[in-house]
CSV table of C-alpha atoms in Angstrom, one decimal:
chain,number,residue,atom,x,y,z
A,1,MET,CA,144.6,172.3,98.6
A,2,ARG,CA,145.3,168.7,97.6
A,3,LEU,CA,145.8,167.6,101.3
A,4,ALA,CA,142.4,169.2,102.2
A,5,SER,CA,140.6,167.5,99.5
A,6,MET,CA,142.0,164.1,100.5
A,7,LYS,CA,140.8,164.7,104.1
A,8,ILE,CA,137.3,165.4,102.8
A,9,LEU,CA,137.3,162.2,100.8
A,10,VAL,CA,138.5,160.1,103.6
A,11,GLY,CA,136.1,161.7,106.0
A,12,ILE,CA,133.2,160.7,103.8
A,13,ALA,CA,134.3,157.3,102.6
A,14,GLY,CA,135.9,156.2,105.9
A,15,PRO,CA,132.7,155.3,107.8
A,16,LEU,CA,131.3,153.6,104.8
A,17,LEU,CA,134.3,151.4,104.3
A,18,ILE,CA,134.6,150.6,108.0
A,19,SER,CA,130.9,149.7,108.4
A,20,GLY,CA,131.1,147.7,105.2
A,21,CYS,CA,133.9,145.6,106.4
A,22,ALA,CA,132.4,145.1,109.8
A,23,THR,CA,131.0,141.6,110.4
A,24,SER,CA,128.6,141.5,113.3
A,25,GLY,CA,127.5,138.4,115.2
A,26,THR,CA,124.1,138.7,113.4
A,27,THR,CA,125.8,138.5,110.0
A,28,ALA,CA,127.8,135.4,111.0
A,29,LEU,CA,124.6,133.8,112.2
A,30,VAL,CA,122.4,134.4,109.2
A,31,SER,CA,125.1,133.7,106.7
A,32,GLU,CA,125.2,130.0,107.7
A,33,PRO,CA,123.7,127.7,105.1
A,34,ALA,CA,121.1,126.2,107.5
A,35,ALA,CA,120.4,129.5,109.4
A,36,GLY,CA,117.3,129.3,111.4
A,37,PHE,CA,116.4,125.7,110.6
A,38,SER,CA,117.3,124.5,114.2
A,39,THR,CA,114.4,126.5,115.4
A,40,VAL,CA,112.1,124.7,113.0
A,41,GLN,CA,113.4,121.3,114.2
A,42,ALA,CA,113.0,122.3,117.9
A,43,LYS,CA,109.5,123.6,117.4
A,44,THR,CA,108.3,120.5,115.6
A,45,SER,CA,110.2,117.5,117.0
A,46,GLY,CA,108.5,117.7,120.3
A,47,ALA,CA,105.0,117.8,118.8
A,48,ILE,CA,105.3,115.1,116.1
A,49,GLY,CA,108.3,113.1,117.4
A,50,LYS,CA,109.9,113.0,114.0
A,51,GLN,CA,112.9,114.7,112.3
A,52,ALA,CA,112.5,117.5,109.8
A,53,VAL,CA,115.4,117.6,107.3
A,54,TRP,CA,116.3,120.4,104.9
A,55,ALA,CA,118.1,119.2,101.7
A,56,GLN,CA,120.2,122.0,100.3
A,57,SER,CA,122.2,120.1,97.7
A,58,GLN,CA,121.9,117.2,95.2
A,59,ALA,CA,123.9,115.0,97.6
A,60,ASP,CA,121.5,115.8,100.4
A,61,ALA,CA,118.5,115.0,98.1
A,62,ARG,CA,120.0,111.7,97.0
A,63,ALA,CA,120.7,110.8,100.7
A,64,LEU,CA,117.1,111.6,101.6
A,65,ALA,CA,115.8,109.5,98.6
A,66,ASP,CA,117.8,106.5,99.7
A,67,ARG,CA,116.5,106.9,103.3
A,68,THR,CA,113.0,107.2,102.0
A,69,ARG,CA,113.2,104.0,99.9
A,70,SER,CA,114.6,102.1,102.9
A,71,LEU,CA,111.5,103.1,104.9
A,72,VAL,CA,108.8,102.3,102.4
A,73,TYR,CA,109.9,100.0,99.5
A,74,LYS,CA,107.9,96.7,99.7
A,75,LYS,CA,107.0,97.4,103.3
A,76,THR,CA,103.8,97.9,105.3
A,77,ILE,CA,104.1,101.4,106.8
A,78,GLY,CA,102.6,102.7,110.0
A,79,PRO,CA,101.5,106.3,110.7
A,80,ASP,CA,104.8,107.4,112.2
A,81,THR,CA,106.8,106.0,109.2
A,82,ALA,CA,104.4,107.8,106.8
A,83,VAL,CA,105.0,111.1,108.7
A,84,GLN,CA,108.7,110.6,108.7
A,85,VAL,CA,108.7,110.0,104.9
A,86,ALA,CA,106.6,113.1,104.3
A,87,LEU,CA,109.1,115.2,106.3
A,88,LEU,CA,112.0,113.8,104.3
A,89,ASN,CA,110.4,113.7,100.8
A,90,ASN,CA,107.6,116.3,100.6
A,91,ARG,CA,109.0,118.9,98.1
A,92,GLY,CA,106.4,121.6,99.1
A,93,LEU,CA,107.9,121.3,102.6
A,94,GLN,CA,111.4,121.8,101.2
A,95,ALA,CA,110.2,124.9,99.5
A,96,ALA,CA,108.9,126.2,102.8
A,97,TYR,CA,112.3,125.6,104.3
A,98,ALA,CA,113.9,127.6,101.5
A,99,GLU,CA,111.8,130.6,102.6
A,100,VAL,CA,113.7,130.5,105.9
A,101,GLY,CA,116.9,130.7,103.9
A,102,LEU,CA,115.6,133.6,101.9
A,103,SER,CA,114.6,135.5,105.0
A,104,ALA,CA,118.1,134.9,106.5
A,105,ALA,CA,119.6,136.3,103.3
A,106,ASP,CA,117.4,139.4,103.7
A,107,VAL,CA,118.8,140.0,107.2
A,108,TRP,CA,122.3,139.4,105.9
A,109,GLN,CA,121.6,142.0,103.2
A,110,GLU,CA,120.4,144.6,105.7
A,111,THR,CA,123.4,144.2,107.9
A,112,MET,CA,125.5,145.5,105.1
A,113,PRO,CA,125.5,149.2,104.4
A,114,VAL,CA,124.3,150.5,101.0
A,115,ASN,CA,127.2,150.5,98.6
A,116,PRO,CA,128.6,154.0,97.8
A,117,THR,CA,128.2,155.3,94.3
A,118,ALA,CA,131.4,156.4,92.5
A,119,SER,CA,131.6,158.6,89.5
A,120,VAL,CA,134.5,159.8,87.3
A,121,SER,CA,134.1,162.4,84.6
A,122,TYR,CA,136.6,163.9,82.1
A,123,SER,CA,136.2,167.1,80.1
A,124,SER,CA,138.4,169.1,77.8
A,125,ILE,CA,137.6,172.8,77.4
A,126,GLY,CA,140.0,174.7,75.3
A,127,ILE,CA,143.5,173.9,76.4
A,128,GLY,CA,142.4,172.8,79.8
A,129,ARG,CA,141.7,169.3,81.0
A,130,ILE,CA,139.4,168.5,84.0
A,131,ILE,CA,138.9,165.2,85.8
A,132,GLU,CA,136.2,165.1,88.4
A,133,THR,CA,135.7,162.2,90.9
A,134,ALA,CA,133.0,161.8,93.5
A,135,ILE,CA,131.7,159.2,96.0
A,136,THR,CA,128.1,159.4,97.1
A,137,GLY,CA,126.8,157.6,100.2
A,138,ASN,CA,123.3,157.3,101.5
A,139,ILE,CA,123.6,158.7,105.0
A,140,LEU,CA,120.0,158.0,105.8
A,141,ALA,CA,120.5,154.3,105.1
A,142,LEU,CA,123.4,154.3,107.6
A,143,MET,CA,121.4,156.1,110.2
A,144,THR,CA,118.5,153.7,110.0
A,145,GLN,CA,120.5,150.5,109.5
A,146,SER,CA,119.9,149.1,113.0
A,147,ARG,CA,116.1,149.6,112.6
A,148,ARG,CA,116.0,147.9,109.2
A,149,VAL,CA,118.0,145.0,110.6
A,150,GLY,CA,115.5,144.7,113.4
A,151,VAL,CA,112.6,144.5,111.0
A,152,ALA,CA,114.4,141.9,108.8
A,153,ASP,CA,115.3,139.9,111.9
A,154,ALA,CA,111.7,139.8,113.1
A,155,ARG,CA,110.6,138.7,109.6
A,156,PHE,CA,113.4,136.0,109.7
A,157,ARG,CA,112.1,134.6,113.0
A,158,GLN,CA,108.6,134.8,111.6
A,159,ALA,CA,109.7,132.7,108.6
A,160,GLN,CA,111.1,130.1,110.9
A,161,LEU,CA,107.9,129.7,112.7
A,162,LYS,CA,105.9,129.6,109.5
A,163,ALA,CA,108.1,126.8,108.3
A,164,ALA,CA,107.4,125.0,111.6
A,165,VAL,CA,103.6,125.5,111.1
A,166,GLU,CA,103.9,124.1,107.6
A,167,THR,CA,105.9,121.1,109.0
A,168,LEU,CA,103.1,120.4,111.5
A,169,ARG,CA,100.5,120.8,108.8
A,170,VAL,CA,102.1,118.3,106.5
A,171,ALA,CA,102.6,115.9,109.4
A,172,ALA,CA,99.0,116.1,110.4
A,173,ASP,CA,97.7,115.8,106.9
A,174,THR,CA,99.9,112.7,106.3
A,175,ARG,CA,98.6,111.1,109.5
A,176,ARG,CA,95.0,111.8,108.5
A,177,ALA,CA,95.7,110.4,105.0
A,178,TRP,CA,97.1,107.2,106.6
A,179,ILE,CA,94.0,106.9,108.8
A,180,ASN,CA,91.7,107.4,105.8
A,181,ALA,CA,93.6,104.9,103.7
A,182,VAL,CA,93.7,102.2,106.3
A,183,SER,CA,90.1,102.7,107.2
A,184,ALA,CA,89.0,102.5,103.6
A,185,TRP,CA,90.9,99.2,103.1
A,186,GLU,CA,89.3,97.9,106.3
A,187,THR,CA,85.9,98.7,104.9
A,188,VAL,CA,86.8,96.8,101.7
A,189,SER,CA,87.9,93.9,103.7
A,190,TYR,CA,84.7,93.7,105.6
A,191,LEU,CA,82.6,94.1,102.5
A,192,ASN,CA,84.6,91.3,100.8
A,193,ARG,CA,83.7,89.0,103.7
A,194,SER,CA,80.0,90.0,103.4
A,195,GLN,CA,80.2,89.6,99.6
A,196,ALA,CA,81.3,85.9,100.1
A,197,ALA,CA,78.3,85.2,102.2
A,198,ALA,CA,76.0,87.0,99.8
A,199,ASP,CA,77.5,85.0,96.8
A,200,ALA,CA,76.8,81.8,98.6
A,201,ALA,CA,73.2,82.8,99.4
A,202,SER,CA,72.6,83.8,95.9
A,203,ASP,CA,73.9,80.5,94.5
A,204,LEU,CA,71.8,78.6,97.0
A,205,ALA,CA,68.7,80.6,96.0
A,206,GLN,CA,69.3,79.8,92.4
A,207,LYS,CA,69.7,76.1,93.0
A,208,LEU,CA,66.6,76.0,95.2
A,209,GLY,CA,64.7,77.9,92.5
A,210,GLU,CA,65.8,75.3,89.9
A,211,THR,CA,64.3,72.6,92.0
A,212,GLY,CA,61.1,74.6,92.5
A,213,ALA,CA,61.7,74.9,96.3
A,214,PHE,CA,62.2,78.7,96.2
A,215,SER,CA,60.0,81.3,94.6
A,216,LYS,CA,61.2,83.6,91.8
A,217,THR,CA,60.5,86.6,94.1
A,218,GLY,CA,62.8,85.1,96.7
A,219,GLN,CA,65.5,84.4,94.2
A,220,ALA,CA,65.3,87.9,92.9
A,221,ARG,CA,65.7,89.4,96.4
A,222,GLU,CA,68.8,87.3,97.0
A,223,HIS,CA,70.3,88.3,93.6
A,224,VAL,CA,69.6,92.0,93.9
A,225,PHE,CA,71.1,92.1,97.4
A,226,ASN,CA,74.2,90.4,96.1
A,227,ALA,CA,74.4,92.8,93.2
A,228,GLU,CA,74.0,95.9,95.4
A,229,LEU,CA,76.7,94.6,97.7
A,230,THR,CA,79.0,94.1,94.7
A,231,GLY,CA,78.4,97.7,93.7
A,232,GLU,CA,79.2,98.9,97.3
A,233,THR,CA,82.3,96.8,97.4
A,234,ALA,CA,83.6,98.3,94.1
A,235,LYS,CA,82.8,101.8,95.4
A,236,ALA,CA,84.7,101.1,98.6
A,237,ARG,CA,87.7,99.7,96.7
A,238,LEU,CA,87.9,102.9,94.6
A,239,ASN,CA,87.7,105.1,97.8
A,240,ALA,CA,90.5,103.0,99.2
A,241,ARG,CA,92.8,103.5,96.2
A,242,LEU,CA,92.1,107.2,96.1
A,243,ALA,CA,92.9,107.5,99.8
A,244,LYS,CA,96.2,105.6,99.4
A,245,GLU,CA,97.0,107.9,96.4
A,246,GLU,CA,96.5,110.9,98.7
A,247,LEU,CA,98.9,109.4,101.2
A,248,THR,CA,101.4,108.7,98.4
A,249,ARG,CA,101.1,112.3,97.2
A,250,LEU,CA,101.8,113.7,100.7
A,251,MET,CA,104.8,111.5,101.1
A,252,GLY,CA,106.1,112.7,97.7
A,253,LEU,CA,106.6,109.1,96.3
A,254,TRP,CA,106.7,108.1,92.7
A,255,GLY,CA,108.0,105.3,90.5
A,256,GLN,CA,109.1,102.2,92.4
A,257,ASP,CA,108.9,103.9,95.7
A,258,MET,CA,105.1,103.6,95.4
A,259,ASP,CA,105.4,99.9,96.0
A,260,TYR,CA,104.3,100.0,99.7
A,261,SER,CA,101.3,98.8,101.7
A,262,VAL,CA,99.2,100.0,104.6
A,263,PRO,CA,97.7,97.7,107.3
A,264,ASN,CA,94.3,96.2,106.6
A,265,ALA,CA,92.7,97.7,109.7
A,266,LEU,CA,93.0,100.5,112.1
A,267,PRO,CA,94.1,99.7,115.7
A,268,ALA,CA,91.4,98.9,118.2
A,269,LEU,CA,90.0,101.7,120.3
A,270,PRO,CA,92.1,102.6,123.3
A,271,LYS,CA,90.8,101.7,126.7
A,272,GLY,CA,89.8,105.3,127.4
A,273,PRO,CA,90.3,108.8,126.0
A,274,LYS,CA,93.0,111.1,127.3
A,275,ASN,CA,92.1,113.4,130.1
A,276,LYS,CA,93.3,116.9,129.3
A,277,SER,CA,93.0,119.5,132.0
A,278,GLY,CA,94.2,123.1,131.4
A,279,ILE,CA,94.1,122.4,127.7
A,280,GLU,CA,93.6,126.1,126.8
A,281,ALA,CA,96.8,127.2,128.6
A,282,GLU,CA,98.6,124.3,126.9
A,283,ALA,CA,97.5,125.5,123.5
A,284,LEU,CA,98.3,129.2,124.2
A,285,ARG,CA,101.8,128.0,125.3
A,286,ASN,CA,102.5,125.7,122.3
A,287,ARG,CA,100.6,127.1,119.3
A,288,VAL,CA,103.2,128.0,116.8
A,289,ASP,CA,100.8,130.0,114.6
A,290,LEU,CA,100.1,132.2,117.6
A,291,ASP,CA,103.8,132.9,117.9
A,292,VAL,CA,103.8,133.9,114.2
A,293,ALA,CA,101.1,136.4,114.9
A,294,LYS,CA,103.1,137.8,117.9
A,295,LEU,CA,106.1,138.3,115.6
A,296,GLU,CA,103.9,139.9,113.0
A,297,LEU,CA,103.0,142.5,115.6
A,298,GLU,CA,106.6,142.9,116.6
A,299,ALA,CA,107.7,143.4,113.0
A,300,THR,CA,105.0,145.9,112.4
A,301,ALA,CA,106.0,147.8,115.5
A,302,LYS,CA,109.6,148.0,114.3
A,303,SER,CA,108.4,149.1,110.8
A,304,TYR,CA,106.3,151.8,112.5
A,305,GLY,CA,109.4,153.1,114.3
A,306,LEU,CA,111.4,153.0,111.1
A,307,THR,CA,108.7,155.0,109.3
A,308,ASN,CA,108.6,157.5,112.2
A,309,ALA,CA,112.3,158.0,112.0
A,310,THR,CA,112.2,158.7,108.3
A,311,ARG,CA,109.0,160.7,108.2
A,312,TYR,CA,110.4,164.0,107.1
A,313,VAL,CA,113.6,162.9,105.3
A,314,SER,CA,113.1,159.9,103.0
A,315,ASP,CA,116.5,160.3,101.3
A,316,LEU,CA,119.8,161.9,102.4
A,317,GLN,CA,122.8,161.7,100.2
A,318,LEU,CA,126.3,163.0,101.0
A,319,MET,CA,128.8,163.3,98.2
A,320,GLY,CA,132.5,164.0,98.4
A,321,GLY,CA,135.2,164.1,95.7
A,322,VAL,CA,138.0,165.9,94.1
A,323,GLU,CA,138.4,167.9,90.9
A,324,ALA,CA,141.8,167.9,89.1
A,325,GLU,CA,142.4,170.5,86.5
A,326,ARG,CA,145.4,170.9,84.2
A,327,GLU,CA,146.0,174.3,82.8
A,328,GLU,CA,148.6,175.3,80.2
A,329,GLU,CA,149.5,178.9,79.9
A,330,GLU,CA,152.4,180.2,77.8
A,331,GLY,CA,153.9,176.7,77.5
A,332,GLU,CA,153.8,176.1,81.2
A,333,LYS,CA,151.5,173.4,82.6
A,334,ARG,CA,150.0,173.7,86.0
A,335,ASP,CA,147.8,171.1,87.9
A,336,VAL,CA,145.1,172.4,90.3
A,337,VAL,CA,143.3,169.9,92.6
A,338,SER,CA,140.3,171.0,94.7
A,339,GLY,CA,137.9,169.2,96.9
A,340,ALA,CA,134.1,169.2,96.8
A,341,ALA,CA,131.3,168.2,99.2
A,342,GLU,CA,127.6,168.1,98.5
A,343,LEU,CA,124.6,167.2,100.7
A,344,GLU,CA,121.4,166.2,99.0
A,345,PHE,CA,118.0,165.6,100.6
A,346,THR,CA,114.3,165.8,99.9
A,347,ILE,CA,112.5,168.9,101.0
A,348,PRO,CA,109.3,167.8,102.8
A,349,ILE,CA,107.0,170.5,101.4
A,350,PHE,CA,104.2,168.5,99.8
A,351,ASP,CA,104.6,165.1,101.3
A,352,THR,CA,105.3,165.5,105.0
A,353,GLY,CA,105.0,161.8,105.7
A,354,LYS,CA,101.6,161.9,107.3
A,355,ALA,CA,100.1,159.4,104.9
A,356,ARG,CA,103.0,156.9,105.5
A,357,MET,CA,102.6,157.4,109.2
A,358,ARG,CA,98.9,156.8,109.0
A,359,LYS,CA,99.4,153.6,107.0
A,360,ALA,CA,102.0,152.4,109.5
A,361,GLU,CA,99.7,153.2,112.4
A,362,LEU,CA,96.8,151.3,110.9
A,363,SER,CA,99.1,148.3,110.0
A,364,TYR,CA,100.1,148.1,113.7
A,365,MET,CA,96.5,148.3,114.9
A,366,ARG,CA,95.5,145.6,112.4
A,367,ALA,CA,98.3,143.3,113.6
A,368,ALA,CA,97.3,143.9,117.2
A,369,ASN,CA,93.6,143.1,116.5
A,370,LEU,CA,94.5,140.0,114.5
A,371,LEU,CA,96.7,138.8,117.4
A,372,ALA,CA,93.9,139.3,119.9
A,373,GLU,CA,91.4,137.5,117.6
A,374,LYS,CA,93.9,134.6,117.1
A,375,ALA,CA,94.2,134.1,120.9
A,376,VAL,CA,90.5,133.9,121.3
A,377,ASN,CA,90.1,131.5,118.4
A,378,VAL,CA,92.9,129.3,119.7
A,379,ARG,CA,91.0,128.9,123.0
A,380,SER,CA,87.8,128.1,121.1
A,381,GLU,CA,89.5,125.7,118.7
A,382,VAL,CA,91.2,123.6,121.4
A,383,ARG,CA,88.0,123.4,123.4
A,384,SER,CA,86.1,122.3,120.3
A,385,ALA,CA,88.8,119.8,119.3
A,386,TYR,CA,88.8,118.2,122.8
A,387,GLN,CA,85.0,118.0,122.9
A,388,ALA,CA,85.0,116.3,119.4
A,389,TYR,CA,87.8,113.9,120.6
A,390,ARG,CA,85.8,112.8,123.7
A,391,SER,CA,82.5,112.6,121.8
A,392,LYS,CA,84.0,110.6,118.9
A,393,TYR,CA,85.5,108.1,121.4
A,394,ASP,CA,82.1,107.6,123.1
A,395,ILE,CA,80.3,107.2,119.7
A,396,ALA,CA,82.9,104.7,118.5
A,397,ARG,CA,82.7,102.7,121.7
A,398,HIS,CA,78.9,102.8,121.6
A,399,TYR,CA,78.9,101.2,118.1
A,400,ARG,CA,81.5,98.7,119.1
A,401,ASN,CA,80.0,97.6,122.4
A,402,SER,CA,76.2,98.1,121.8
A,403,VAL,CA,75.1,98.4,118.2
A,404,VAL,CA,77.2,95.9,116.4
A,405,PRO,CA,76.7,93.0,119.0
A,406,LEU,CA,72.9,93.7,118.9
A,407,ARG,CA,72.8,93.6,115.1
A,408,ALA,CA,74.8,90.3,115.1
A,409,LYS,CA,72.4,88.8,117.7
A,410,ILE,CA,69.4,89.9,115.6
A,411,GLU,CA,70.8,88.3,112.5
A,412,GLU,CA,71.7,85.1,114.3
A,413,GLU,CA,68.1,84.8,115.7
A,414,SER,CA,66.7,85.7,112.2
A,415,VAL,CA,68.7,82.9,110.6
A,416,LEU,CA,67.3,80.4,113.2
A,417,THR,CA,63.7,81.5,112.7
A,418,TYR,CA,64.2,81.5,108.9
A,419,ASN,CA,65.5,77.9,109.1
A,420,GLY,CA,62.4,77.1,111.2
A,421,MET,CA,60.2,78.7,108.5
A,422,ILE,CA,58.9,81.2,111.0
A,423,THR,CA,60.2,84.3,109.1
A,424,ASN,CA,60.5,84.9,105.4
A,425,THR,CA,63.4,85.7,103.2
A,426,PHE,CA,62.7,89.4,103.1
A,427,GLU,CA,63.0,89.8,106.9
A,428,LEU,CA,66.3,87.8,106.9
A,429,LEU,CA,67.7,90.0,104.1
A,430,ALA,CA,66.7,93.2,105.9
A,431,ASP,CA,68.4,92.0,109.1
A,432,THR,CA,71.5,91.2,107.2
A,433,ARG,CA,71.6,94.6,105.5
A,434,ALA,CA,71.1,96.3,108.8
A,435,LYS,CA,74.0,94.4,110.3
A,436,ILE,CA,76.3,95.4,107.4
A,437,SER,CA,75.3,99.1,107.7
A,438,SER,CA,75.9,99.0,111.5
A,439,ASN,CA,79.4,97.5,110.9
A,440,ILE,CA,80.2,100.1,108.3
A,441,LEU,CA,79.1,102.9,110.7
A,442,SER,CA,81.2,101.3,113.5
A,443,LEU,CA,84.3,101.3,111.2
A,444,ASN,CA,83.6,104.9,110.2
A,445,SER,CA,83.2,106.0,113.8
A,446,LYS,CA,86.5,104.4,114.7
A,447,ARG,CA,88.1,106.3,111.9
A,448,GLU,CA,86.5,109.5,113.1
A,449,PHE,CA,87.9,109.0,116.5
A,450,TYR,CA,91.5,108.7,115.2
A,451,LEU,CA,91.0,111.8,113.0
A,452,ALA,CA,89.7,113.7,116.0
A,453,GLU,CA,92.8,112.7,117.9
A,454,VAL,CA,95.0,114.2,115.1
A,455,ASN,CA,92.8,117.3,115.1
A,456,LEU,CA,93.3,117.6,118.9
A,457,GLY,CA,97.1,117.6,118.4
A,458,THR,CA,96.9,120.3,115.7
A,459,ALA,CA,94.7,122.4,118.0
A,460,ILE,CA,97.3,122.3,120.7
A,461,TYR,CA,100.5,122.7,118.6
A,462,GLY,CA,99.2,124.3,115.4
A,463,GLY,CA,99.4,123.1,111.8
A,464,GLY,CA,95.8,123.6,110.7
A,465,SER,CA,93.1,121.2,110.0
A,466,SER,CA,91.9,120.0,106.6
A,467,GLY,CA,89.4,117.7,108.1
A,468,GLY,CA,85.7,117.9,108.0
A,469,GLY,CA,85.1,115.5,105.2
A,470,GLY,CA,85.0,112.6,107.6
A,471,GLU,CA,82.1,114.1,109.5
A,472,ILE,CA,80.2,114.7,106.3
A,473,GLU,CA,80.8,111.0,105.3
A,474,VAL,CA,79.6,109.8,108.7
A,475,ALA,CA,76.5,112.0,108.5
A,476,THR,CA,75.8,110.7,105.0
A,477,ALA,CA,76.2,107.1,106.1
A,478,GLU,CA,73.9,107.6,109.1
A,479,ALA,CA,71.3,109.2,106.9
A,480,GLU,CA,71.5,106.3,104.5
A,481,ALA,CA,71.2,103.9,107.3
A,482,GLY,CA,68.2,105.8,108.6
A,483,GLU,CA,66.5,105.6,105.2
A,484,GLU,CA,67.0,101.9,105.1
């Protein structure tokens, strides 16, 4: 009797113990500290040309802080340096990388079978003593383990791509913030130069007025123009500080590390825009968020298969154990050991799994439709981004080559006719204001071109776009110029 009981116990617990001790290749892969992060680096390094780093300890964080300081402290940083600092120091990005680790841990967890439940009970009835032991294992969990590992693995790969998308988004936002900050300071620099000329004209008008050679109306026009320009300069300086603060925030800087500078002007326009042929195919090949949608469909399909496999039986427990009983009769003690086995499962009378199957089926259809919609949207987004890129270049070049030189020529001729007492002060001021407005529009159009270039990159590789504000600002400036 005792030998038979032990055989039952070993028969039940054996597979559990063996599978629990088994270490598959998947387990070894996902148990590494930086599991999956190489995929993030591979997906992003080619698109942005910078290194993404995952800090997993205080020593790593200190090393990244030292590296960040060496890049920015008391230095004038370019867009590539700003992006590299954001990849090293943006804590939100580090949180996204931690999601990769959490998904790896989920896979690791699924590769291990469910722990068996052991129970021991003792009872004393009369002169007898009974000890019962049992080990219960979830047989259904063992039967569906490979499917659950497949689902978790799909989610793990999806988390890697989501981290890559977040990396691309932070890089693009940082590059946009750098462009906005530099463009804002370029506007301040130009208004400061215009302010110096307006100050000189205002002082001259006052002196001429004191000698009686200039009317009070003419003096007032010079003074109000100078005052308005002072207000515009103050507003531009505030915008520049806010733009730099946004850049600082994306780079995760604080304290002494904020002691850095950006250039005073954006680079000149390139000789010509990039010619992109087959840009839709390039985007479909490289868009990381499209790959995320594909993995969502794969994970949903695996979940659908898992639900189908467990449709009727949602829980299956197998219990095995021994019962030892000591009896004492007429002063003679006798031990009796007997084995026990029990199978426990849910009877699918009321819930036959139809609702769960329907939900799984609809989830799969939803994921499939979202993937199809994503593919269509990617094609449209990249076409729109390229059209905006080409148009912004043409607009910026038009302002640089046509509008600004013509405004400068008009002001130059206006000064000559004013000195010859052919035109009045009002006409000269109007020409000067128009020239300033044209130069501001030219600076804004150059900024819009570089923002469109960033948006084109995100349309090809992914990473989202938080732009749009620039177009509104340009439209507002153009409307204001038209009103003048």
